[in-house]
Amino acid sequence: MAVIPVALAGRDYDVVIEEGLLERLTQAAAPFLKGYGPQRPVPFVADTNTHRLYSRQVAKALGTEGLEADWFVVEPGEDAKTWGMLERLCDWLLALGVTRKDHVFALGGGVVGDLVGFACSITKRGVGFVQLPTTLLAQVDSSVGGKTAINTRAGKNLIGAFHQPALVLIDPLVLTTLPDREMRAGFAEVLKYGLLGDAAFFAWLEANGPAVLAREPAALEHAIATSIAMKAQIVAADERETQDLRALLNLGHTFGHALEAETGFSDRLLHGEAVALGMVLAAKYSARRGEISAEDAARAETAIAAAGLPARISDLGLTCDGAALVDHMRHDKKAEGTTLPFLLLRALGEAYVARDVDLADIAAFLDGELAG
Ligand code: GLY
């Protein structure tokens, strides 16, 4: 078991990692279930998959204390993060009579967590929520740190709020039902922590990646706990991304976002897969600037390919050129006027924010990569 505190003045919370937490929900989340009772069900939000897989287990756990869940269930996928769904969820919470002392439970991946977090941030100007992340990506990244959002016509995650959860319960056992492709996509975010700030962890992942992907309990818990410990430290120091610290968590995301946009934010390239490829591109571009060696860039590429993640942009079969990908980047919410901060590497295990990157040079670099 690992308990990792996220130290935010007045809004501290714990991230607890332990197999079987879902079964022991009433003990693990006891302080946040106060106020619910036989006449007052606990609000749970899930997608149809997590509802089908875990609602019985939740009902059994709550039943031990005479509690029941009331469910709001969305379709899986980003389409749930809309204004319309946000309105329906807020109306549902209001109809249930949630108060500012209550906590809403989010059981799902990043989509459910983002939607619930944002709904809770605006309902009655702030209701508490508990994250029960069910994908590796949500466990190591989106469930911790308080970024919540929905998508709009203008782009992904452009409307949202910082609203920290009151508790994050990570039960690695739920990953046994996660499809392998999604497991690999989440593993990309784990590799990210090694590449951005911990060379020893990166080396550990090079050796132990297969065990993590095979869900071997000790390896999996170590990978999740090490990732969360780094994220907790970064969030505590730079909650709102106003310094160049939390931005480090975006390693691989600017290149990745352009690739996701070019592939229509579809199953053709999952977010974690785009981040994986984005990290290879960031490493190669850092080597092009002479900041890391070509051997180190190749090492990053090898680790990503070894995890079964896309590592070569030329394999995607894109028909666009580098300029088109740069055009997508200009719409990134991190764009600052006509420039864009890029997350690059000074070493494997040391990322930094570069603000002197020439977008024409990025386009030329991407043309080379697209040609293979
Ligand atoms: N996913 C990046 C962050 O939480 O800042």
Tab-separated table of C-alpha atoms and ligand atoms in Angstrom:
chain	number	residue	atom	x	y	z
A	1	MET	CA	0.000	0.000	0.000
A	2	ALA	CA	1.227	3.513	-0.753
A	3	VAL	CA	-0.290	6.764	0.488
A	4	ILE	CA	0.956	9.851	-1.311
A	5	PRO	CA	-0.136	13.224	0.036
A	6	VAL	CA	-0.754	16.122	-2.326
A	7	ALA	CA	0.237	19.085	-0.176
A	8	LEU	CA	-1.913	22.061	-1.118
A	9	ALA	CA	-2.566	24.524	1.675
A	10	GLY	CA	-6.093	23.967	2.956
A	11	ARG	CA	-6.875	21.479	0.191
A	12	ASP	CA	-4.478	18.640	0.995
A	13	TYR	CA	-5.556	15.216	-0.072
A	14	ASP	CA	-4.221	11.697	-0.271
A	15	VAL	CA	-3.703	9.421	-3.220
A	16	VAL	CA	-4.000	5.859	-1.911
A	17	ILE	CA	-2.725	2.947	-4.011
A	18	GLU	CA	-3.654	-0.570	-2.948
A	19	GLU	CA	-5.167	-3.665	-4.478
A	20	GLY	CA	-8.748	-4.241	-3.366
A	21	LEU	CA	-9.575	-0.620	-2.466
A	22	LEU	CA	-12.805	-0.760	-4.434
A	23	GLU	CA	-13.970	-3.698	-2.340
A	24	ARG	CA	-13.052	-1.799	0.818
A	25	LEU	CA	-14.545	1.458	-0.390
A	26	THR	CA	-16.496	2.225	2.767
A	27	GLN	CA	-13.362	2.063	4.938
A	28	ALA	CA	-11.087	3.756	2.415
A	29	ALA	CA	-13.463	6.654	1.752
A	30	ALA	CA	-15.239	6.731	5.134
A	31	PRO	CA	-14.904	10.487	5.831
A	32	PHE	CA	-16.412	11.286	2.431
A	33	LEU	CA	-19.451	9.052	2.863
A	34	LYS	CA	-20.703	10.861	5.950
A	35	GLY	CA	-24.044	12.444	5.298
A	36	TYR	CA	-25.280	9.591	3.106
A	37	GLY	CA	-27.660	7.005	4.504
A	38	PRO	CA	-30.563	4.694	3.673
A	39	GLN	CA	-32.674	7.632	2.447
A	40	ARG	CA	-29.774	9.404	0.793
A	41	PRO	CA	-27.875	7.441	-1.906
A	42	VAL	CA	-24.266	8.174	-2.788
A	43	PRO	CA	-23.893	9.867	-6.205
A	44	PHE	CA	-21.683	7.796	-8.490
A	45	VAL	CA	-20.761	8.684	-12.082
A	46	ALA	CA	-19.422	6.008	-14.433
A	47	ASP	CA	-19.336	5.133	-18.087
A	48	THR	CA	-21.252	2.136	-19.412
A	49	ASN	CA	-18.108	-0.036	-19.188
A	50	THR	CA	-17.100	0.810	-15.635
A	51	HIS	CA	-20.743	0.659	-14.555
A	52	ARG	CA	-21.117	-2.819	-16.083
A	53	LEU	CA	-17.841	-4.042	-14.586
A	54	TYR	CA	-17.923	-2.503	-11.107
A	55	SER	CA	-21.397	-1.329	-10.063
A	56	ARG	CA	-22.130	-4.653	-8.335
A	57	GLN	CA	-18.861	-4.470	-6.402
A	58	VAL	CA	-19.650	-0.882	-5.384
A	59	ALA	CA	-23.173	-1.858	-4.321
A	60	LYS	CA	-21.800	-4.717	-2.210
A	61	ALA	CA	-19.192	-2.482	-0.567
A	62	LEU	CA	-21.702	0.290	0.209
A	63	GLY	CA	-24.228	-2.289	1.420
A	64	THR	CA	-21.934	-3.263	4.290
A	65	GLU	CA	-22.694	0.161	5.786
A	66	GLY	CA	-26.341	0.266	4.755
A	67	LEU	CA	-25.591	2.640	1.863
A	68	GLU	CA	-26.669	2.629	-1.776
A	69	ALA	CA	-25.339	4.262	-4.935
A	70	ASP	CA	-27.355	6.353	-7.362
A	71	TRP	CA	-25.763	6.205	-10.832
A	72	PHE	CA	-25.281	8.717	-13.618
A	73	VAL	CA	-23.875	6.726	-16.548
A	74	VAL	CA	-22.345	8.187	-19.715
A	75	GLU	CA	-21.217	6.577	-22.959
A	76	PRO	CA	-17.457	5.897	-23.001
A	77	GLY	CA	-15.286	8.356	-24.925
A	78	GLU	CA	-14.630	12.057	-25.274
A	79	ASP	CA	-18.172	12.711	-26.562
A	80	ALA	CA	-19.305	12.677	-22.934
A	81	LYS	CA	-17.335	15.853	-22.237
A	82	THR	CA	-19.888	18.260	-23.746
A	83	TRP	CA	-21.847	21.286	-22.559
A	84	GLY	CA	-25.010	19.172	-22.866
A	85	MET	CA	-23.696	16.376	-20.654
A	86	LEU	CA	-22.322	18.869	-18.156
A	87	GLU	CA	-25.765	20.459	-17.882
A	88	ARG	CA	-27.450	17.068	-17.425
A	89	LEU	CA	-24.950	16.051	-14.756
A	90	CYS	CA	-25.272	19.327	-12.829
A	91	ASP	CA	-29.084	19.067	-12.998
A	92	TRP	CA	-28.884	15.492	-11.732
A	93	LEU	CA	-26.666	16.513	-8.809
A	94	LEU	CA	-29.028	19.357	-7.940
A	95	ALA	CA	-32.047	17.038	-8.157
A	96	LEU	CA	-30.292	14.675	-5.741
A	97	GLY	CA	-29.890	17.613	-3.395
A	98	VAL	CA	-26.095	17.477	-3.117
A	99	THR	CA	-24.720	19.960	-0.639
A	100	ARG	CA	-21.308	21.593	-0.428
A	101	LYS	CA	-20.428	19.106	2.310
A	102	ASP	CA	-21.116	16.127	0.046
A	103	HIS	CA	-18.768	14.196	-2.218
A	104	VAL	CA	-19.526	12.800	-5.644
A	105	PHE	CA	-17.697	9.637	-6.746
A	106	ALA	CA	-16.143	9.435	-10.227
A	107	LEU	CA	-15.571	5.814	-11.315
A	108	GLY	CA	-13.879	5.732	-14.696
A	109	GLY	CA	-11.068	7.013	-16.853
A	110	GLY	CA	-10.048	10.556	-17.660
A	111	VAL	CA	-13.320	11.437	-19.362
A	112	VAL	CA	-15.450	10.621	-16.319
A	113	GLY	CA	-12.965	12.289	-13.952
A	114	ASP	CA	-12.751	15.477	-16.037
A	115	LEU	CA	-16.524	15.746	-16.428
A	116	VAL	CA	-17.326	15.046	-12.771
A	117	GLY	CA	-14.560	17.336	-11.528
A	118	PHE	CA	-15.803	20.224	-13.642
A	119	ALA	CA	-19.471	19.633	-12.732
A	120	CYS	CA	-18.484	19.597	-9.049
A	121	SER	CA	-16.433	22.784	-9.423
A	122	ILE	CA	-19.477	24.769	-10.566
A	123	THR	CA	-22.384	23.064	-8.796
A	124	LYS	CA	-23.267	25.185	-5.783
A	125	ARG	CA	-19.885	26.889	-6.426
A	126	GLY	CA	-18.000	23.815	-5.362
A	127	VAL	CA	-18.966	20.331	-4.269
A	128	GLY	CA	-16.344	17.770	-3.242
A	129	PHE	CA	-15.477	14.716	-5.296
A	130	VAL	CA	-13.548	11.469	-4.995
A	131	GLN	CA	-11.655	10.003	-7.923
A	132	LEU	CA	-11.732	6.229	-8.490
A	133	PRO	CA	-9.653	6.038	-11.689
A	134	THR	CA	-10.011	2.847	-13.725
A	135	THR	CA	-7.432	3.344	-16.500
A	136	LEU	CA	-3.663	3.477	-16.061
A	137	LEU	CA	-3.650	6.880	-17.737
A	138	ALA	CA	-6.160	8.279	-15.263
A	139	GLN	CA	-4.389	6.617	-12.336
A	140	VAL	CA	-0.978	8.121	-13.081
A	141	ASP	CA	-2.073	11.457	-14.491
A	142	SER	CA	-5.553	12.880	-14.904
A	143	SER	CA	-7.099	11.856	-11.566
A	144	VAL	CA	-4.464	13.789	-9.619
A	145	GLY	CA	-3.859	17.520	-9.796
A	146	GLY	CA	-7.306	19.034	-10.209
A	147	LYS	CA	-7.401	19.802	-13.917
A	148	THR	CA	-11.029	19.369	-14.983
A	149	ALA	CA	-12.632	20.254	-18.307
A	150	ILE	CA	-15.062	19.629	-21.121
A	151	ASN	CA	-14.519	19.910	-24.875
A	152	THR	CA	-16.113	22.497	-27.157
A	153	ARG	CA	-16.223	23.221	-30.877
A	154	ALA	CA	-13.028	25.228	-30.484
A	155	GLY	CA	-11.049	22.284	-29.102
A	156	LYS	CA	-10.393	19.823	-26.316
A	157	ASN	CA	-10.324	20.841	-22.641
A	158	LEU	CA	-10.713	24.546	-23.396
A	159	ILE	CA	-13.480	25.089	-20.823
A	160	GLY	CA	-12.676	23.929	-17.328
A	161	ALA	CA	-11.457	24.716	-13.858
A	162	PHE	CA	-8.850	23.722	-11.343
A	163	HIS	CA	-10.811	21.764	-8.743
A	164	GLN	CA	-8.881	19.321	-6.595
A	165	PRO	CA	-10.428	16.015	-5.542
A	166	ALA	CA	-10.795	15.266	-1.833
A	167	LEU	CA	-9.320	11.778	-2.242
A	168	VAL	CA	-7.978	9.569	-5.021
A	169	LEU	CA	-8.313	5.810	-4.565
A	170	ILE	CA	-6.245	3.765	-6.988
A	171	ASP	CA	-7.052	0.061	-7.059
A	172	PRO	CA	-4.589	-1.567	-9.488
A	173	LEU	CA	-6.893	-4.616	-9.663
A	174	VAL	CA	-9.264	-2.676	-11.928
A	175	LEU	CA	-6.531	-2.670	-14.577
A	176	THR	CA	-7.027	-6.406	-15.110
A	177	THR	CA	-10.094	-5.563	-17.220
A	178	LEU	CA	-8.377	-2.755	-19.149
A	179	PRO	CA	-7.721	-3.570	-22.825
A	180	ASP	CA	-3.995	-4.020	-23.562
A	181	ARG	CA	-3.935	-1.110	-25.996
A	182	GLU	CA	-5.212	1.250	-23.293
A	183	MET	CA	-2.741	-0.201	-20.816
A	184	ARG	CA	0.097	0.626	-23.216
A	185	ALA	CA	-1.310	4.106	-23.800
A	186	GLY	CA	-1.281	4.715	-20.032
A	187	PHE	CA	2.243	3.341	-19.833
A	188	ALA	CA	3.336	6.169	-22.142
A	189	GLU	CA	2.451	8.628	-19.356
A	190	VAL	CA	4.470	6.508	-16.892
A	191	LEU	CA	7.499	6.656	-19.206
A	192	LYS	CA	6.916	10.410	-19.343
A	193	TYR	CA	7.750	10.777	-15.637
A	194	GLY	CA	11.042	8.952	-16.135
A	195	LEU	CA	11.970	11.012	-19.166
A	196	LEU	CA	11.026	14.354	-17.662
A	197	GLY	CA	12.521	14.071	-14.221
A	198	ASP	CA	13.932	10.756	-13.060
A	199	ALA	CA	16.648	8.983	-15.067
A	200	ALA	CA	16.801	6.082	-12.596
A	201	PHE	CA	13.036	5.503	-12.937
A	202	PHE	CA	13.387	5.613	-16.718
A	203	ALA	CA	16.104	2.947	-16.534
A	204	TRP	CA	13.879	0.902	-14.197
A	205	LEU	CA	11.040	1.139	-16.721
A	206	GLU	CA	13.333	0.043	-19.546
A	207	ALA	CA	14.005	-3.135	-17.560
A	208	ASN	CA	10.592	-3.643	-15.957
A	209	GLY	CA	8.181	-2.309	-18.598
A	210	PRO	CA	7.033	-5.837	-19.564
A	211	ALA	CA	6.198	-6.639	-15.913
A	212	VAL	CA	4.210	-3.416	-15.547
A	213	LEU	CA	2.318	-4.070	-18.774
A	214	ALA	CA	1.639	-7.642	-17.609
A	215	ARG	CA	0.092	-6.108	-14.430
A	216	GLU	CA	2.546	-7.859	-12.105
A	217	PRO	CA	1.409	-6.405	-8.751
A	218	ALA	CA	4.728	-5.218	-7.286
A	219	ALA	CA	5.976	-3.700	-10.546
A	220	LEU	CA	2.630	-2.071	-11.251
A	221	GLU	CA	2.351	-0.521	-7.792
A	222	HIS	CA	5.931	0.777	-7.982
A	223	ALA	CA	5.285	2.332	-11.414
A	224	ILE	CA	2.054	4.008	-10.279
A	225	ALA	CA	3.409	5.195	-6.929
A	226	THR	CA	6.614	6.635	-8.430
A	227	SER	CA	4.611	8.466	-11.098
A	228	ILE	CA	2.131	9.867	-8.586
A	229	ALA	CA	4.866	10.901	-6.157
A	230	MET	CA	6.422	13.022	-8.899
A	231	LYS	CA	3.091	14.441	-9.991
A	232	ALA	CA	2.108	15.260	-6.388
A	233	GLN	CA	5.366	17.124	-5.840
A	234	ILE	CA	4.965	19.105	-9.066
A	235	VAL	CA	1.297	19.954	-8.419
A	236	ALA	CA	2.067	21.069	-4.849
A	237	ALA	CA	4.772	23.412	-6.135
A	238	ASP	CA	2.959	24.793	-9.202
A	239	GLU	CA	-0.741	23.977	-8.961
A	240	ARG	CA	-1.908	26.418	-11.644
A	241	GLU	CA	0.995	25.943	-14.062
A	242	THR	CA	2.148	29.519	-13.573
A	243	GLN	CA	5.810	28.592	-13.239
A	244	ASP	CA	7.646	26.331	-15.648
A	245	LEU	CA	7.243	23.314	-13.381
A	246	ARG	CA	3.780	21.808	-13.981
A	247	ALA	CA	4.318	22.511	-17.677
A	248	LEU	CA	6.963	19.739	-17.613
A	249	LEU	CA	4.069	17.280	-17.374
A	250	ASN	CA	3.239	18.277	-20.938
A	251	LEU	CA	6.336	16.546	-22.325
A	252	GLY	CA	5.351	15.016	-25.664
A	253	HIS	CA	1.974	16.772	-25.609
A	254	THR	CA	2.559	19.580	-28.140
A	255	PHE	CA	3.750	17.217	-30.869
A	256	GLY	CA	1.199	14.676	-29.648
A	257	HIS	CA	-1.696	17.132	-29.749
A	258	ALA	CA	-0.892	17.982	-33.379
A	259	LEU	CA	-0.919	14.277	-34.268
A	260	GLU	CA	-4.207	13.739	-32.421
A	261	ALA	CA	-5.746	16.700	-34.258
A	262	GLU	CA	-4.478	15.408	-37.618
A	263	THR	CA	-5.979	11.972	-36.919
A	264	GLY	CA	-9.284	13.528	-35.800
A	265	PHE	CA	-8.935	12.723	-32.061
A	266	SER	CA	-10.031	9.208	-32.928
A	267	ASP	CA	-9.207	5.603	-32.122
A	268	ARG	CA	-6.647	5.811	-34.894
A	269	LEU	CA	-4.291	7.333	-32.331
A	270	LEU	CA	-5.146	7.272	-28.618
A	271	HIS	CA	-4.007	10.183	-26.446
A	272	GLY	CA	-1.291	8.128	-24.745
A	273	GLU	CA	-0.060	6.846	-28.106
A	274	ALA	CA	0.166	10.421	-29.386
A	275	VAL	CA	2.094	11.417	-26.254
A	276	ALA	CA	4.466	8.469	-26.787
A	277	LEU	CA	5.217	9.556	-30.338
A	278	GLY	CA	5.383	13.169	-29.167
A	279	MET	CA	8.068	12.224	-26.646
A	280	VAL	CA	10.123	10.512	-29.365
A	281	LEU	CA	9.829	13.676	-31.462
A	282	ALA	CA	10.776	15.876	-28.488
A	283	ALA	CA	13.824	13.685	-27.857
A	284	LYS	CA	14.862	13.732	-31.526
A	285	TYR	CA	14.341	17.473	-31.767
A	286	SER	CA	16.435	17.945	-28.600
A	287	ALA	CA	19.162	15.906	-30.297
A	288	ARG	CA	18.840	18.075	-33.429
A	289	ARG	CA	19.510	21.111	-31.188
A	290	GLY	CA	22.544	19.312	-29.728
A	291	GLU	CA	21.003	19.144	-26.245
A	292	ILE	CA	21.030	15.375	-25.925
A	293	SER	CA	22.983	12.821	-27.915
A	294	ALA	CA	21.527	10.893	-30.836
A	295	GLU	CA	22.129	7.756	-28.724
A	296	ASP	CA	19.922	9.104	-25.924
A	297	ALA	CA	17.180	10.024	-28.405
A	298	ALA	CA	17.416	6.494	-29.809
A	299	ARG	CA	17.166	5.105	-26.267
A	300	ALA	CA	13.903	6.986	-25.703
A	301	GLU	CA	12.570	5.722	-29.040
A	302	THR	CA	13.562	2.142	-28.215
A	303	ALA	CA	11.840	2.229	-24.816
A	304	ILE	CA	8.641	3.493	-26.412
A	305	ALA	CA	8.723	0.988	-29.270
A	306	ALA	CA	9.486	-1.838	-26.814
A	307	ALA	CA	6.238	-1.039	-24.994
A	308	GLY	CA	4.338	-1.596	-28.224
A	309	LEU	CA	3.701	2.130	-28.624
A	310	PRO	CA	4.026	4.027	-31.908
A	311	ALA	CA	7.547	5.421	-32.160
A	312	ARG	CA	7.852	6.489	-35.803
A	313	ILE	CA	5.629	9.163	-37.293
A	314	SER	CA	6.220	7.716	-40.772
A	315	ASP	CA	4.321	4.578	-39.663
A	316	LEU	CA	1.096	6.558	-39.152
A	317	GLY	CA	0.433	6.880	-42.880
A	318	LEU	CA	-0.260	10.630	-42.617
A	319	THR	CA	-0.617	12.535	-45.869
A	320	CYS	CA	0.008	15.995	-44.372
A	321	ASP	CA	3.286	17.924	-44.209
A	322	GLY	CA	5.138	19.424	-41.257
A	323	ALA	CA	3.526	22.845	-41.776
A	324	ALA	CA	0.059	21.332	-41.332
A	325	LEU	CA	1.112	19.756	-38.033
A	326	VAL	CA	2.585	23.085	-36.880
A	327	ASP	CA	-0.716	24.707	-37.777
A	328	HIS	CA	-2.488	22.343	-35.358
A	329	MET	CA	0.050	23.335	-32.688
A	330	ARG	CA	-0.846	27.018	-33.070
A	331	HIS	CA	-4.315	26.117	-31.719
A	332	ASP	CA	-2.835	24.414	-28.648
A	333	LYS	CA	-4.066	26.136	-25.477
A	334	LYS	CA	-0.442	26.545	-24.445
A	335	ALA	CA	0.243	28.784	-27.465
A	336	GLU	CA	1.471	32.231	-26.412
A	337	GLY	CA	0.561	34.591	-29.261
A	338	THR	CA	2.596	33.474	-32.260
A	339	THR	CA	5.022	31.373	-30.230
A	340	LEU	CA	4.686	28.093	-28.460
A	341	PRO	CA	6.652	26.737	-25.518
A	342	PHE	CA	8.166	23.323	-26.298
A	343	LEU	CA	9.071	20.690	-23.749
A	344	LEU	CA	12.532	19.455	-24.666
A	345	LEU	CA	15.204	17.357	-22.989
A	346	ARG	CA	18.567	18.369	-21.563
A	347	ALA	CA	19.136	14.740	-20.636
A	348	LEU	CA	17.064	11.589	-20.294
A	349	GLY	CA	15.416	12.452	-16.986
A	350	GLU	CA	15.630	16.245	-17.353
A	351	ALA	CA	13.000	18.142	-19.332
A	352	TYR	CA	12.813	21.914	-19.671
A	353	VAL	CA	10.578	24.511	-21.307
A	354	ALA	CA	12.151	26.007	-24.448
A	355	ARG	CA	10.669	29.332	-25.586
A	356	ASP	CA	13.094	29.987	-28.426
A	357	VAL	CA	11.867	27.333	-30.818
A	358	ASP	CA	11.350	28.469	-34.403
A	359	LEU	CA	8.118	26.950	-35.740
A	360	ALA	CA	9.521	26.916	-39.301
A	361	ASP	CA	12.352	24.723	-38.032
A	362	ILE	CA	9.817	22.428	-36.327
A	363	ALA	CA	7.952	22.123	-39.665
A	364	ALA	CA	11.212	21.262	-41.482
A	365	PHE	CA	12.085	18.719	-38.775
A	366	LEU	CA	8.633	17.123	-39.067
A	367	ASP	CA	8.924	16.968	-42.880
A	368	GLY	CA	12.057	14.869	-42.375
A	369	GLU	CA	10.322	12.616	-39.834
A	370	LEU	CA	7.226	12.188	-42.038
A	371	ALA	CA	9.458	11.090	-44.917
A	372	GLY	CA	10.843	8.339	-42.652
B	1	GLY	N1	-1.813	16.252	-17.322
B	1	GLY	C1	-0.970	17.336	-17.062
B	1	GLY	C2	-1.243	18.010	-15.761
B	1	GLY	O1	-1.993	17.493	-14.958
B	1	GLY	O2	-0.744	19.075	-15.546
